[in-house]
Amino acid sequence: MTDSLKTRVREKLLRQLSEDAPDNEHDDPRQISVAGDLDALDSVAEDDPLVEELAARYLVF
């Protein structure tokens, strides 16, 4: 069974958030952006164009 594109994108975003070292003194714009993209991904259906847009942005194949 293969994972859906949405699942693969979600896994990539979660991996990026966990691999980035948190900066407790400053807001990290990249982490904020990735977290926002993850929230947006979670709010759309499997066939929404945003899924493909995020896959392209984060190089998920």
Short mmCIF file of N, CA, C and O in Angstrom, two decimals:
data_model
loop_
_atom_site.label_atom_id
_atom_site.label_comp_id
_atom_site.label_asym_id
_atom_site.label_seq_id
_atom_site.Cartn_x
_atom_site.Cartn_y
_atom_site.Cartn_z
N MET A 1 0.85 -1.18 0.00
CA MET A 1 0.00 0.00 0.00
C MET A 1 0.89 1.24 0.00
O MET A 1 1.79 1.38 0.81
N THR A 2 0.64 2.13 -0.92
CA THR A 2 1.46 3.34 -1.02
C THR A 2 0.79 4.48 -0.25
O THR A 2 -0.43 4.55 -0.15
N ASP A 3 1.62 5.34 0.27
CA ASP A 3 1.11 6.52 0.97
C ASP A 3 0.60 7.52 -0.04
O ASP A 3 1.14 7.65 -1.14
N SER A 4 -0.40 8.27 0.35
CA SER A 4 -0.92 9.31 -0.52
C SER A 4 0.06 10.48 -0.53
O SER A 4 0.93 10.60 0.33
N LEU A 5 -0.08 11.33 -1.53
CA LEU A 5 0.79 12.51 -1.62
C LEU A 5 0.61 13.38 -0.38
O LEU A 5 1.60 13.87 0.18
N LYS A 6 -0.61 13.53 0.07
CA LYS A 6 -0.86 14.36 1.25
C LYS A 6 -0.12 13.79 2.47
O LYS A 6 0.48 14.53 3.24
N THR A 7 -0.14 12.48 2.62
CA THR A 7 0.55 11.84 3.74
C THR A 7 2.05 12.06 3.65
O THR A 7 2.71 12.36 4.65
N ARG A 8 2.60 11.92 2.45
CA ARG A 8 4.05 12.11 2.27
C ARG A 8 4.46 13.56 2.55
O ARG A 8 5.50 13.82 3.16
N VAL A 9 3.63 14.52 2.10
CA VAL A 9 3.92 15.93 2.35
C VAL A 9 3.87 16.19 3.86
O VAL A 9 4.74 16.85 4.42
N ARG A 10 2.85 15.66 4.51
CA ARG A 10 2.70 15.86 5.96
C ARG A 10 3.92 15.30 6.71
O ARG A 10 4.46 15.95 7.61
N GLU A 11 4.36 14.11 6.34
CA GLU A 11 5.54 13.51 6.97
C GLU A 11 6.78 14.37 6.76
O GLU A 11 7.59 14.53 7.67
N LYS A 12 6.94 14.92 5.56
CA LYS A 12 8.10 15.77 5.26
C LYS A 12 8.06 17.04 6.12
O LYS A 12 9.08 17.45 6.68
N LEU A 13 6.89 17.66 6.24
CA LEU A 13 6.79 18.88 7.05
C LEU A 13 7.07 18.59 8.52
O LEU A 13 7.78 19.36 9.19
N LEU A 14 6.54 17.50 9.03
CA LEU A 14 6.81 17.14 10.43
C LEU A 14 8.29 16.85 10.64
O LEU A 14 8.86 17.24 11.66
N ARG A 15 8.91 16.19 9.68
CA ARG A 15 10.34 15.90 9.77
C ARG A 15 11.15 17.18 9.78
O ARG A 15 12.09 17.34 10.56
N GLN A 16 10.78 18.13 8.92
CA GLN A 16 11.50 19.42 8.89
C GLN A 16 11.37 20.15 10.21
O GLN A 16 12.34 20.73 10.70
N LEU A 17 10.19 20.13 10.80
CA LEU A 17 10.00 20.80 12.09
C LEU A 17 10.84 20.15 13.18
O LEU A 17 11.42 20.83 14.02
N SER A 18 10.91 18.83 13.17
CA SER A 18 11.65 18.14 14.22
C SER A 18 13.17 18.24 14.03
O SER A 18 13.92 18.22 15.00
N GLU A 19 13.62 18.36 12.79
CA GLU A 19 15.06 18.43 12.52
C GLU A 19 15.65 19.82 12.73
O GLU A 19 16.83 19.95 13.00
N ASP A 20 14.82 20.83 12.58
CA ASP A 20 15.31 22.20 12.79
C ASP A 20 15.51 22.44 14.28
O ASP A 20 14.64 22.15 15.09
N ALA A 21 16.66 22.97 14.62
CA ALA A 21 16.92 23.29 16.03
C ALA A 21 16.08 24.48 16.44
O ALA A 21 16.13 25.53 15.79
N PRO A 22 15.29 24.34 17.48
CA PRO A 22 14.46 25.47 17.91
C PRO A 22 15.31 26.59 18.49
O PRO A 22 16.28 26.35 19.18
N ASP A 23 14.92 27.81 18.18
CA ASP A 23 15.59 29.01 18.71
C ASP A 23 14.62 29.62 19.71
O ASP A 23 13.63 30.24 19.34
N ASN A 24 14.90 29.42 20.98
CA ASN A 24 13.99 29.87 22.03
C ASN A 24 13.99 31.38 22.23
O ASN A 24 13.10 31.92 22.86
N GLU A 25 15.00 32.05 21.71
CA GLU A 25 15.09 33.49 21.91
C GLU A 25 14.49 34.30 20.77
O GLU A 25 14.16 35.46 20.94
N HIS A 26 14.36 33.68 19.60
CA HIS A 26 13.85 34.40 18.44
C HIS A 26 12.83 33.55 17.71
O HIS A 26 12.92 32.33 17.70
N ASP A 27 11.87 34.21 17.08
CA ASP A 27 10.94 33.49 16.22
C ASP A 27 11.65 33.14 14.93
O ASP A 27 12.27 33.99 14.30
N ASP A 28 11.59 31.90 14.55
CA ASP A 28 12.24 31.43 13.33
C ASP A 28 11.22 31.48 12.20
O ASP A 28 10.26 30.71 12.19
N PRO A 29 11.40 32.39 11.24
CA PRO A 29 10.43 32.53 10.15
C PRO A 29 10.23 31.24 9.36
O PRO A 29 9.14 30.94 8.91
N ARG A 30 11.30 30.46 9.22
CA ARG A 30 11.18 29.21 8.48
C ARG A 30 10.28 28.22 9.22
O ARG A 30 9.41 27.58 8.63
N GLN A 31 10.48 28.08 10.53
CA GLN A 31 9.63 27.18 11.30
C GLN A 31 8.18 27.66 11.32
O GLN A 31 7.27 26.85 11.24
N ILE A 32 7.98 28.95 11.39
CA ILE A 32 6.63 29.51 11.36
C ILE A 32 5.97 29.18 10.02
O ILE A 32 4.81 28.79 9.96
N SER A 33 6.73 29.30 8.94
CA SER A 33 6.22 29.02 7.61
C SER A 33 5.87 27.54 7.45
O SER A 33 4.80 27.19 6.93
N VAL A 34 6.75 26.67 7.89
CA VAL A 34 6.50 25.23 7.79
C VAL A 34 5.29 24.84 8.64
O VAL A 34 4.43 24.07 8.20
N ALA A 35 5.20 25.40 9.84
CA ALA A 35 4.05 25.10 10.71
C ALA A 35 2.75 25.60 10.08
O ALA A 35 1.72 24.92 10.14
N GLY A 36 2.79 26.76 9.45
CA GLY A 36 1.61 27.29 8.78
C GLY A 36 1.20 26.42 7.60
O GLY A 36 0.01 26.16 7.38
N ASP A 37 2.19 25.94 6.85
CA ASP A 37 1.91 25.05 5.73
C ASP A 37 1.32 23.73 6.24
O ASP A 37 0.42 23.17 5.61
N LEU A 38 1.80 23.24 7.35
CA LEU A 38 1.27 22.01 7.93
C LEU A 38 -0.18 22.20 8.35
O LEU A 38 -1.04 21.35 8.07
N ASP A 39 -0.48 23.32 8.97
CA ASP A 39 -1.88 23.63 9.35
C ASP A 39 -2.77 23.71 8.13
O ASP A 39 -3.88 23.19 8.13
N ALA A 40 -2.28 24.38 7.08
CA ALA A 40 -3.06 24.50 5.85
C ALA A 40 -3.28 23.13 5.22
O ALA A 40 -4.39 22.82 4.75
N LEU A 41 -2.25 22.30 5.21
CA LEU A 41 -2.37 20.96 4.64
C LEU A 41 -3.41 20.14 5.39
O LEU A 41 -4.22 19.43 4.79
N ASP A 42 -3.41 20.25 6.71
CA ASP A 42 -4.35 19.49 7.52
C ASP A 42 -5.80 19.93 7.32
O ASP A 42 -6.72 19.19 7.66
N SER A 43 -6.00 21.12 6.77
CA SER A 43 -7.36 21.63 6.62
C SER A 43 -7.95 21.41 5.22
O SER A 43 -9.06 21.86 4.97
N VAL A 44 -7.21 20.74 4.34
CA VAL A 44 -7.72 20.52 2.98
C VAL A 44 -7.90 19.03 2.69
O VAL A 44 -7.32 18.18 3.37
N ALA A 45 -8.68 18.75 1.66
CA ALA A 45 -8.93 17.38 1.25
C ALA A 45 -7.74 16.82 0.48
O ALA A 45 -6.87 17.57 0.01
N GLU A 46 -7.72 15.53 0.31
CA GLU A 46 -6.65 14.82 -0.40
C GLU A 46 -6.42 15.36 -1.81
O GLU A 46 -5.30 15.41 -2.27
N ASP A 47 -7.49 15.75 -2.49
CA ASP A 47 -7.39 16.17 -3.89
C ASP A 47 -7.30 17.68 -4.08
O ASP A 47 -7.40 18.18 -5.20
N ASP A 48 -7.10 18.41 -3.02
CA ASP A 48 -7.00 19.87 -3.10
C ASP A 48 -5.69 20.26 -3.80
O ASP A 48 -4.65 19.64 -3.58
N PRO A 49 -5.72 21.28 -4.64
CA PRO A 49 -4.50 21.72 -5.34
C PRO A 49 -3.37 22.14 -4.39
O PRO A 49 -2.19 22.09 -4.76
N LEU A 50 -3.70 22.54 -3.18
CA LEU A 50 -2.67 22.94 -2.22
C LEU A 50 -1.72 21.79 -1.92
O LEU A 50 -0.53 22.00 -1.70
N VAL A 51 -2.22 20.57 -1.93
CA VAL A 51 -1.37 19.40 -1.65
C VAL A 51 -0.25 19.33 -2.69
O VAL A 51 0.93 19.17 -2.33
N GLU A 52 -0.59 19.49 -3.95
CA GLU A 52 0.44 19.46 -5.00
C GLU A 52 1.37 20.66 -4.92
O GLU A 52 2.57 20.54 -5.16
N GLU A 53 0.82 21.81 -4.56
CA GLU A 53 1.65 23.02 -4.42
C GLU A 53 2.70 22.83 -3.32
O GLU A 53 3.88 23.15 -3.50
N LEU A 54 2.27 22.29 -2.19
CA LEU A 54 3.20 22.05 -1.08
C LEU A 54 4.20 20.95 -1.43
O LEU A 54 5.37 21.03 -1.06
N ALA A 55 3.76 19.94 -2.16
CA ALA A 55 4.67 18.87 -2.59
C ALA A 55 5.78 19.45 -3.46
O ALA A 55 6.94 19.09 -3.31
N ALA A 56 5.43 20.36 -4.34
CA ALA A 56 6.43 20.99 -5.19
C ALA A 56 7.36 21.89 -4.38
O ALA A 56 8.57 21.91 -4.57
N ARG A 57 6.79 22.63 -3.44
CA ARG A 57 7.57 23.54 -2.63
C ARG A 57 8.60 22.81 -1.78
O ARG A 57 9.73 23.26 -1.58
N TYR A 58 8.21 21.66 -1.23
CA TYR A 58 9.09 20.91 -0.33
C TYR A 58 9.74 19.70 -1.00
O TYR A 58 10.32 18.86 -0.32
N LEU A 59 9.63 19.62 -2.32
CA LEU A 59 10.26 18.57 -3.12
C LEU A 59 9.88 17.18 -2.64
O LEU A 59 10.73 16.32 -2.37
N VAL A 60 8.58 16.94 -2.54
CA VAL A 60 8.06 15.61 -2.18
C VAL A 60 7.60 14.94 -3.47
O VAL A 60 6.79 15.49 -4.21
N PHE A 61 8.13 13.75 -3.74
CA PHE A 61 7.77 13.03 -4.96
C PHE A 61 6.94 11.81 -4.66
O PHE A 61 6.98 11.23 -3.67
#
